[in-house]
Coordinates of C-alpha atoms in Angstrom, one line a residue:
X1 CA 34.4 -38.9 48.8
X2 CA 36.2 -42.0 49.3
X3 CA 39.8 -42.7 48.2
X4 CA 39.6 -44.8 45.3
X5 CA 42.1 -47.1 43.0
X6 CA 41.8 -48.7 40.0
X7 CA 44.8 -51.1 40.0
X8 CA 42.7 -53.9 40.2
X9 CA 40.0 -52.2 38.1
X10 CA 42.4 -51.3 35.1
X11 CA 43.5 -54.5 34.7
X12 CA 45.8 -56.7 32.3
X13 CA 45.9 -55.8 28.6
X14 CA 44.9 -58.5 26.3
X15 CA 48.0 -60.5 24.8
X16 CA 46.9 -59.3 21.3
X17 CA 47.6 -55.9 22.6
X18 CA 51.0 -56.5 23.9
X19 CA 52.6 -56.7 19.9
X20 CA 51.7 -52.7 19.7
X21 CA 54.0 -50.3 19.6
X22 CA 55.1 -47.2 21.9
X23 CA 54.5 -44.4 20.1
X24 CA 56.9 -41.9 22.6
X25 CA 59.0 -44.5 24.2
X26 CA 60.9 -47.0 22.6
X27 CA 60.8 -50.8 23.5
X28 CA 60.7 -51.9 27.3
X29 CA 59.2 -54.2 30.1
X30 CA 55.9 -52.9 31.2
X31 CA 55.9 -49.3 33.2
X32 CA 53.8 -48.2 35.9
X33 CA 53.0 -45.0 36.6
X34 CA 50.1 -43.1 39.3
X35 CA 47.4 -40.5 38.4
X36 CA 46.6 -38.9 41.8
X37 CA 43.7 -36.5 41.5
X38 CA 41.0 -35.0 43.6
X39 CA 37.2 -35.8 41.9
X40 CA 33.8 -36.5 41.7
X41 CA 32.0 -38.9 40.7
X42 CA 31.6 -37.4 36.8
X43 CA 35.7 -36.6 37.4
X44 CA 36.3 -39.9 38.4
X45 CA 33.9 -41.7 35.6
X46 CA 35.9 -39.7 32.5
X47 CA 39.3 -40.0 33.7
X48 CA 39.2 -43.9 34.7
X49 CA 37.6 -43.8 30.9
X50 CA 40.9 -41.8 29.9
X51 CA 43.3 -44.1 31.7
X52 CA 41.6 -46.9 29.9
X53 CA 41.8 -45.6 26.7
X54 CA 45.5 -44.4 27.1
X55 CA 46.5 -48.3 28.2
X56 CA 45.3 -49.4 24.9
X57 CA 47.3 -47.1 23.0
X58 CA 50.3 -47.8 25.1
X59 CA 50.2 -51.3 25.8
X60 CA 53.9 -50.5 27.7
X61 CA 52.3 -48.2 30.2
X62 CA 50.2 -48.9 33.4
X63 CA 48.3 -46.4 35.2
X64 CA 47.3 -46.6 38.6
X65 CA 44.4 -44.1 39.3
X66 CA 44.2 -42.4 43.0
X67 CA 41.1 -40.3 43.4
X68 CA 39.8 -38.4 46.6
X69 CA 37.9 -35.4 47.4
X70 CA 39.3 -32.2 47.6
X71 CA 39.0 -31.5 51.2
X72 CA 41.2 -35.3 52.2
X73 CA 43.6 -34.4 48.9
X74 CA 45.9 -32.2 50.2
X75 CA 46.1 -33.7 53.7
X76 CA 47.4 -37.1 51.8
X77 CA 49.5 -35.1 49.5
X78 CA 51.4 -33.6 52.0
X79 CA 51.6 -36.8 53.5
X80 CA 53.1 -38.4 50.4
X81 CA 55.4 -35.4 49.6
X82 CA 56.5 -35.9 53.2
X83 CA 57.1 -39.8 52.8
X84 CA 59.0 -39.2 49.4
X85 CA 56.1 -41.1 47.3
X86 CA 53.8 -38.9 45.6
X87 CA 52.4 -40.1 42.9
X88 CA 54.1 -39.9 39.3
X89 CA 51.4 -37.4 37.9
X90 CA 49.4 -35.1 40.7
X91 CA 46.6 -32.7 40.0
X92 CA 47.6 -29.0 41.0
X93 CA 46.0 -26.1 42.3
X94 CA 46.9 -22.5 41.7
X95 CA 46.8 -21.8 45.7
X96 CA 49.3 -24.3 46.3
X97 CA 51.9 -24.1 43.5
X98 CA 54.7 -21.6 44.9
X99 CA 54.4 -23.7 47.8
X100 CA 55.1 -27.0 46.2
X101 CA 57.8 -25.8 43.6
X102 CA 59.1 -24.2 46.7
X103 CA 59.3 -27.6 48.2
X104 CA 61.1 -29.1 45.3
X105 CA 58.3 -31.5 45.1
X106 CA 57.4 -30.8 41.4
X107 CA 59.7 -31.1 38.4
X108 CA 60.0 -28.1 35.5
X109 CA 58.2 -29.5 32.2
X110 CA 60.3 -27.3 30.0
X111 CA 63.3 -29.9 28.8
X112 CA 59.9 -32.1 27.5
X113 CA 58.0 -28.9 25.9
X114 CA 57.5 -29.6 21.8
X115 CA 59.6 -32.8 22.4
X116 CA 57.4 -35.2 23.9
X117 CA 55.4 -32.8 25.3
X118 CA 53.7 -30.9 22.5
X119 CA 52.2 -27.4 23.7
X120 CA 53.8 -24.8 21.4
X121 CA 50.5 -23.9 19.7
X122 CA 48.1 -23.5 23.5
X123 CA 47.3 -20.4 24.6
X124 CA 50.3 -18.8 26.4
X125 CA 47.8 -16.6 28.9
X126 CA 46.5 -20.2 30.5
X127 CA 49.9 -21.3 30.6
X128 CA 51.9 -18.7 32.1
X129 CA 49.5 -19.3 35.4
X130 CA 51.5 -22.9 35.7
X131 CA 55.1 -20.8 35.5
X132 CA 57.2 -20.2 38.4
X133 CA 60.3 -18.3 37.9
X134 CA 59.9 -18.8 34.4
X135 CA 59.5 -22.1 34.3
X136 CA 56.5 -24.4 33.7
X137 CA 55.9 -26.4 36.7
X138 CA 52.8 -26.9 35.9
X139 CA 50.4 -27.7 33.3
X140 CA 47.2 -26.1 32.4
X141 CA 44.5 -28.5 32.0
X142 CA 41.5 -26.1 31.9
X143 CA 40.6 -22.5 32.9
X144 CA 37.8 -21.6 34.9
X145 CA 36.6 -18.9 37.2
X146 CA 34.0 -18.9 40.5
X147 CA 30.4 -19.0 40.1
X148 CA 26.6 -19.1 41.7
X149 CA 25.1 -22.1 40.2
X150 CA 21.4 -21.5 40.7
X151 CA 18.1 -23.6 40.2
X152 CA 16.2 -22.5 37.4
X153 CA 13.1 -24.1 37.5
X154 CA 13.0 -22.7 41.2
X155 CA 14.0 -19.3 40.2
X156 CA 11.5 -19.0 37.5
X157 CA 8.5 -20.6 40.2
X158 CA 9.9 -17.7 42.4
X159 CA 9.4 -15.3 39.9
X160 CA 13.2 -13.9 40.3
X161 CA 14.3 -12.9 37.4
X162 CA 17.9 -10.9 38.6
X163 CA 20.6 -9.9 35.6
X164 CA 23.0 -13.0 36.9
X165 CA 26.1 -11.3 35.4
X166 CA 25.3 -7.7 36.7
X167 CA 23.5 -8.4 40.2
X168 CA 25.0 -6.7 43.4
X169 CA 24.9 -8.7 47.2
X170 CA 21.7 -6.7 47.9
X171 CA 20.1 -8.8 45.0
X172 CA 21.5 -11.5 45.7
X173 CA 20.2 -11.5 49.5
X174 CA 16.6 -10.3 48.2
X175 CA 16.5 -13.3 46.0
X176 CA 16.9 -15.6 49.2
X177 CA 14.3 -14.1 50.7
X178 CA 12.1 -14.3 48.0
X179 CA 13.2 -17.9 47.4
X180 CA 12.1 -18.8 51.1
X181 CA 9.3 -17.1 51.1
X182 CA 7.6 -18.4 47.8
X183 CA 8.3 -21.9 48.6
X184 CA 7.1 -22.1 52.0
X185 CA 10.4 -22.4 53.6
X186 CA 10.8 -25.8 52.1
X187 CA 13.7 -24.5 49.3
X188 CA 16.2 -21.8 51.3
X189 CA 18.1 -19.1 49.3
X190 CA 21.3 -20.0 49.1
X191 CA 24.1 -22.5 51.1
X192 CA 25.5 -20.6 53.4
X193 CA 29.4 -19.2 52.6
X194 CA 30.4 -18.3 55.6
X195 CA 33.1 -20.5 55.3
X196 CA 34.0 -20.2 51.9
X197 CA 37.7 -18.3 51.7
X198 CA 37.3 -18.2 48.5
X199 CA 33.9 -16.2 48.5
X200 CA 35.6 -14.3 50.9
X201 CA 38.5 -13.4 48.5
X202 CA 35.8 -12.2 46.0
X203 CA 34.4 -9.7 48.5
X204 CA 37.7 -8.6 50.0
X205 CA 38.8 -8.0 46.3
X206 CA 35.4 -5.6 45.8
X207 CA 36.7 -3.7 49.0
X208 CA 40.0 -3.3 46.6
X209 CA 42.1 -5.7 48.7
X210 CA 43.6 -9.1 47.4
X211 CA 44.0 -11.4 50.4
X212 CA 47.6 -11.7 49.9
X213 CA 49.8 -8.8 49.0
X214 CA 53.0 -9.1 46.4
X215 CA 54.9 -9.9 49.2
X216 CA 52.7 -13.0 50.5
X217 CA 51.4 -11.3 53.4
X218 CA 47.7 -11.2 54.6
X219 CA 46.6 -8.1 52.8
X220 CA 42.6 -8.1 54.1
X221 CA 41.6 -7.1 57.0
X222 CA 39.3 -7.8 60.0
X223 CA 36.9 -5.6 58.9
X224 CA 36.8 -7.0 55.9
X225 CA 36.3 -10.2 57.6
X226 CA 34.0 -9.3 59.7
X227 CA 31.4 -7.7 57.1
X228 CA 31.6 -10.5 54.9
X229 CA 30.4 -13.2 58.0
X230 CA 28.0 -10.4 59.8
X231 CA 26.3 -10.5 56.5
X232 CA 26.0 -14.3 56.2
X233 CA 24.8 -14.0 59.7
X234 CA 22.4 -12.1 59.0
X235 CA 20.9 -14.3 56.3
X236 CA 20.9 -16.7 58.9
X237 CA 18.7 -14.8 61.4
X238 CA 16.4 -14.4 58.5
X239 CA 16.3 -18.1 58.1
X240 CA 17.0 -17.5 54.6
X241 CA 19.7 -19.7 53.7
X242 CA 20.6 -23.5 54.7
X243 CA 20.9 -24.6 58.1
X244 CA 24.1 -24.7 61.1
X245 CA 23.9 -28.3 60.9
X246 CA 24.6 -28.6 57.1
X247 CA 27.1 -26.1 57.2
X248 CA 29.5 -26.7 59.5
X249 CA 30.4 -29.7 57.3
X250 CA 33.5 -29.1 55.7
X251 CA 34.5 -29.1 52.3
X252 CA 31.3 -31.7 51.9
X253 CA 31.1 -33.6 48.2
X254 CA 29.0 -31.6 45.5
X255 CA 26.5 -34.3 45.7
X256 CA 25.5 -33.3 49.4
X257 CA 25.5 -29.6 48.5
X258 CA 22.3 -28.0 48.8
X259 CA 22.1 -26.9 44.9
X260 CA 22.0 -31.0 44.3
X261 CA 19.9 -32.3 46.9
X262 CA 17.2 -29.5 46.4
X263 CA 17.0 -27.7 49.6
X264 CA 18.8 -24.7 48.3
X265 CA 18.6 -22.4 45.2
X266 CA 22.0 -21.4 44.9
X267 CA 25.8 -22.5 46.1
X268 CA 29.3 -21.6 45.1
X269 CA 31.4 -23.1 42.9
X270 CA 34.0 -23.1 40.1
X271 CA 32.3 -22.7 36.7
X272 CA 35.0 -26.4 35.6
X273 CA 32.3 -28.0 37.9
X274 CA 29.2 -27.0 36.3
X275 CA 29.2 -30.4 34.6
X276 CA 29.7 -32.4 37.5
X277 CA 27.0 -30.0 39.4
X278 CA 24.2 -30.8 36.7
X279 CA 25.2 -34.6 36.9
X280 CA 24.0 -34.5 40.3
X281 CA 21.4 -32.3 40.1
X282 CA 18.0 -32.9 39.4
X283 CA 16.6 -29.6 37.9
X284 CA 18.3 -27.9 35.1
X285 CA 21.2 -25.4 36.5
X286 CA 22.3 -21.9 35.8
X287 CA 25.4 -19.7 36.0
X288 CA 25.7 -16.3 37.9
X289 CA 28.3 -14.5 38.7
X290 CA 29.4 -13.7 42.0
X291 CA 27.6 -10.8 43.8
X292 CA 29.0 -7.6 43.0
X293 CA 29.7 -4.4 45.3
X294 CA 27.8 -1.5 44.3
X295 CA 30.3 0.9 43.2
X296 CA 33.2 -2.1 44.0
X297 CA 36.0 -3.1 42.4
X298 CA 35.8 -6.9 40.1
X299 CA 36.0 -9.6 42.7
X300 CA 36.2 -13.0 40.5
X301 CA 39.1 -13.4 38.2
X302 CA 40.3 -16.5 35.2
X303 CA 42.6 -18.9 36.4
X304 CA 43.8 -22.1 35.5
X305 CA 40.8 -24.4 37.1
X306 CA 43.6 -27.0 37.8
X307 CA 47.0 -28.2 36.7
X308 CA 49.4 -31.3 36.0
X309 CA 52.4 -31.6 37.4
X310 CA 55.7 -34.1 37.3
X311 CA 56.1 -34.7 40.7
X312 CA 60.0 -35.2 42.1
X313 CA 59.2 -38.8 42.9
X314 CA 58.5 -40.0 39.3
X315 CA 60.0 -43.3 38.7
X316 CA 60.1 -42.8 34.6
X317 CA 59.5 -39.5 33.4
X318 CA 59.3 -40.2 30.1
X319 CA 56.2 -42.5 30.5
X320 CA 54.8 -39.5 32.6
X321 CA 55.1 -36.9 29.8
X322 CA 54.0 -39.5 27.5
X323 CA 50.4 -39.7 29.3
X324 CA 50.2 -35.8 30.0
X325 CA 50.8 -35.3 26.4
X326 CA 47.7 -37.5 25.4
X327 CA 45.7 -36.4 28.3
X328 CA 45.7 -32.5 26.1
X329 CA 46.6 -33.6 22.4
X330 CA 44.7 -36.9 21.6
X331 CA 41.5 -36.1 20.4
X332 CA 39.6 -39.3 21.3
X333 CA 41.4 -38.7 25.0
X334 CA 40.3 -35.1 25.0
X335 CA 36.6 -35.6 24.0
X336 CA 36.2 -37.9 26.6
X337 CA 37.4 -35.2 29.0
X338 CA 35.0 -32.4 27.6
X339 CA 34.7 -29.4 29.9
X340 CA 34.9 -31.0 32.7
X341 CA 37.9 -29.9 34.1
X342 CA 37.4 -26.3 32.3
X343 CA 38.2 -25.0 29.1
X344 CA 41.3 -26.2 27.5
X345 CA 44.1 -24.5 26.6
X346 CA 44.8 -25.7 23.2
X347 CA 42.9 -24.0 20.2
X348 CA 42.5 -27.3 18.3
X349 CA 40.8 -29.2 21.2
X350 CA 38.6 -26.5 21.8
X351 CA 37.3 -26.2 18.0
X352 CA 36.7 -30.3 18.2
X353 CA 35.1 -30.2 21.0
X354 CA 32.5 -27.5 20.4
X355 CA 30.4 -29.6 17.9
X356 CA 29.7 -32.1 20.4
X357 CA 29.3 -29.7 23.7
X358 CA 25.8 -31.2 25.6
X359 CA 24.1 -28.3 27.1
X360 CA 25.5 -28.1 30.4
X361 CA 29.1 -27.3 28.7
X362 CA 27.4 -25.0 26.5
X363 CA 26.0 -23.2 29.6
X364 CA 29.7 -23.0 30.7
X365 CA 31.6 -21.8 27.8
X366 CA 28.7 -18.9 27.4
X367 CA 29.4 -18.5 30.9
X368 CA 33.2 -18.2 30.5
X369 CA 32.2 -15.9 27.5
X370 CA 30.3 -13.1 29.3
X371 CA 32.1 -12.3 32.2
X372 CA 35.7 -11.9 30.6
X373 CA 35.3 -8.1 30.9
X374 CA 33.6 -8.4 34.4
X375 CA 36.7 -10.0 35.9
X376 CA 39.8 -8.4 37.8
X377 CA 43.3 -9.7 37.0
X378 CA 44.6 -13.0 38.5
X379 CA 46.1 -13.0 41.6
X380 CA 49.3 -14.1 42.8
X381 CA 49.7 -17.5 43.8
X382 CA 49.2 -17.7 47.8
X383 CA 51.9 -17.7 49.6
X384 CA 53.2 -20.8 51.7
X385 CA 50.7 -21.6 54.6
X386 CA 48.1 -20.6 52.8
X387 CA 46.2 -24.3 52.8
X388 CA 46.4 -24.0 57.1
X389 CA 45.4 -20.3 56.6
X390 CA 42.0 -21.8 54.7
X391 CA 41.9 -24.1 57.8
X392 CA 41.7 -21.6 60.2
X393 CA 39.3 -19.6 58.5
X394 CA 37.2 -22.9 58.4
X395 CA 37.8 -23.3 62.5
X396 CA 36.8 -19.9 63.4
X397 CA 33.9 -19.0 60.9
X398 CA 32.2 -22.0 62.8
X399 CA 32.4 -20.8 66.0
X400 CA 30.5 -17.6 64.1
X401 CA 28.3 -20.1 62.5
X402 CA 27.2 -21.5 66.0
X403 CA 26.9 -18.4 67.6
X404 CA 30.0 -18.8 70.0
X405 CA 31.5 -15.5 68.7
X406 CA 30.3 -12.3 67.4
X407 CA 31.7 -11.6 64.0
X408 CA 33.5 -8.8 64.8
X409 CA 35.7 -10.4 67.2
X410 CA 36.2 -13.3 65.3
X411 CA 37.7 -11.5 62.4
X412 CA 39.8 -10.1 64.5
X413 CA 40.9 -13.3 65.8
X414 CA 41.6 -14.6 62.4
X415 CA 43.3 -12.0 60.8
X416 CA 46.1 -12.0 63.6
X417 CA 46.1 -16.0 63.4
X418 CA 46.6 -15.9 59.4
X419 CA 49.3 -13.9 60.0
X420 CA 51.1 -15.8 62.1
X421 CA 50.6 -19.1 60.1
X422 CA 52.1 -16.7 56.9
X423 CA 55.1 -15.7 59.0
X424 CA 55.6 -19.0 60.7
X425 CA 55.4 -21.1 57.3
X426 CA 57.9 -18.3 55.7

């Protein structure tokens, strides 16, 4: 996706406008502040919608939107961290936020919290995943979990009708096959995940590993490494799941996925996408879980689906919490938002919203709802290194992909490269 602005695009307030009041900030010239966040194009649509909104309510404040995809985003963050001008506001991920408090890059919110910044009545489970040290460095603004999103319509044609919460790999792989088969090869099973770490952290997780250990160090190992790509291989030799060529494309858009262009039945995601997914898509979707291991231990887990955060370069704090405290609190602000990002944190928001829920955040609330006691606890935050760690995973499950290494030896290869990239970045 392309980086995208909307200084131009927000525009000037009308002069009639200008006479309102501040409701957090008392009288002042005109204050701008940046919203950098990876999107989509739904993403994009509701928060330029949100920005808009929140100018009108506080004709004092300008907000610049920054949007790019999520495979660019943390190449220009660590740019601007780097340069000392990150934007006021960033969106935050759970992988990366020991690293970046570790960095001094991102403020506490806790001298704001039931001042300006009124959170005292959200749920304290979603919120203690944005704590560091026992501070809040970071603010929950939806929980989520992984998922299969899967084609119905092509599902039902298929005649596969699997128990999506309860279904093991085996099913999983016999539904590709089926999939394939019944359509004449023109639909494959699934994308293939070889190069997925965060698949991959599901099935080392059923082997009863986390990929990092308490200590930050890389807890899987090569065999676990290597299972999880021989298998994807070997849907590939069946010609049951989506081609090299598509694959080997990194961290591509959810509109060039195969679940929304209609060459594949299922893909991986995180259930906060769902909506974004269906936008895109142009059969009706469904949620699975992950795979399970027979006899394996939970491999998905809750976490916060992303975060705010107060970044260090923040030119006026105040107008920052004044914006984060809209984006959870104001209902008109919050129903424009939906589920998009996941399911809020705050009680309130989520007993407005449900009235109104269209059917593809219905699908992902009910989601949410039946695996809770199908889930293993929430990791640790990875440790520093852990976005070149995801890299390098990337760089060597291709050469797998293209059949330039067996999968053996390139697990081997990776393991003793994540390790160094741990101990290198400590």
């Amino acid at each position: 996706m392309t980086d995208i602005t909307r200084r131009g695009l927000l525009g000037t307030i009308g002069a009639g406008l200008a006479a309102g009041t501040l409701s957090a900030l008392p009288a002042r010239a005109a204050t701008r502040i940046r919203h950098y966040w990876w999107g989509n194009p739904e993403r994009d649509k509701r928060t330029f919608a949100v920005i808009d909104l929140f100018q009108k309510k506080h004709p004092g404040i300008e907000v610049s939107g920054e949007t790019i995809g999520w495979g660019d985003y943390w190449t220009k963050m660590a740019t601007q961290t780097a340069g000392r001008n990150m934007a006021d506001l960033v969106q935050m991920d759970y992988r990366f936020l020991f690293e970046y408090v570790r960095r001094g890059a991102i403020l506490p919110l806790d001298p704001y919290i039931d001042k300006t910044l009124m959170i005292g009545s959200f749920d304290q489970g979603p919120l203690a995943g944005g704590k560091v040290d026992g501070k809040l460095y970071a603010l929950n603004i939806g929980s989520n979990s992984q998922v299969m999103v899967y084609n119905t319509r092509v599902f039902k044609e298929a005649g596969v009708d699997a128990d999506m919460i309860n279904w093991t790999w085996d099913d999983f792989a016999k539904a590709c096959q089926t999939i394939t088969a019944k359509s004449g090869g023109k639909v494959k099973g699934s994308d293939d995940l070889s190069l997925m770490i965060e698949t991959f952290e599901s099935w080392a997780r059923q082997n009863g590993r986390e990929f990092y250990d308490k200590d930050g160090k890389v807890a899987a190992t090569a065999e676990d490494v290597a299972s999880y790509w021989q298998f994807w291989a070997d849907l590939r030799k069946a010609d049951v799941v989506r081609g090299k060529d598509k694959t080997v494309i990194l961290d591509a858009p959810i509109a060039e996925s195969g679940i929304a262009v209609g060459d594949t039945a299922m893909s991986h995601f995180w259930s906060n996408q769902l909506v974004g997914i269906q936008a895109v898509s142009k059969d009706q979707i469904g949620a699975a879980m992950v795979p399970h291991k027979k006899g394996g231990a939970p491999g998905q887990f809750i976490k916060p689906s992303m975060f705010m955060s107060l970044s260090r370069d923040a030119k006026d704090p105040a107008a920052a919490i004044t914006y984060m405290n809209d984006w959870v609190n104001d209902p008109e602000i919050t129903q424009i938002l939906g589920l998009e990002r996941g399911i809020p944190a705050s009680p309130k928001v989520r007993e407005a919203l449900a009235p109104k829920l269209t059917p593809v955040e219905k699908l992902s609330v009910d989601y949410f709802n039946a695996i809770q006691s199908k889930v293993g606890p929430l990791p640790l935050p990875a440790p520093k290194g852990a976005g070149e760690v995801r890299d390098a995973f990337m760089r060597t499950g291709t050469e797998v992909v293209l059949a330039r290494m067996d999968a053996k030896a390139a697990a081997k290869s990776f393991i003793e490269d994540a390790q160094a990239i741990i101990e290198r970045a400590q």
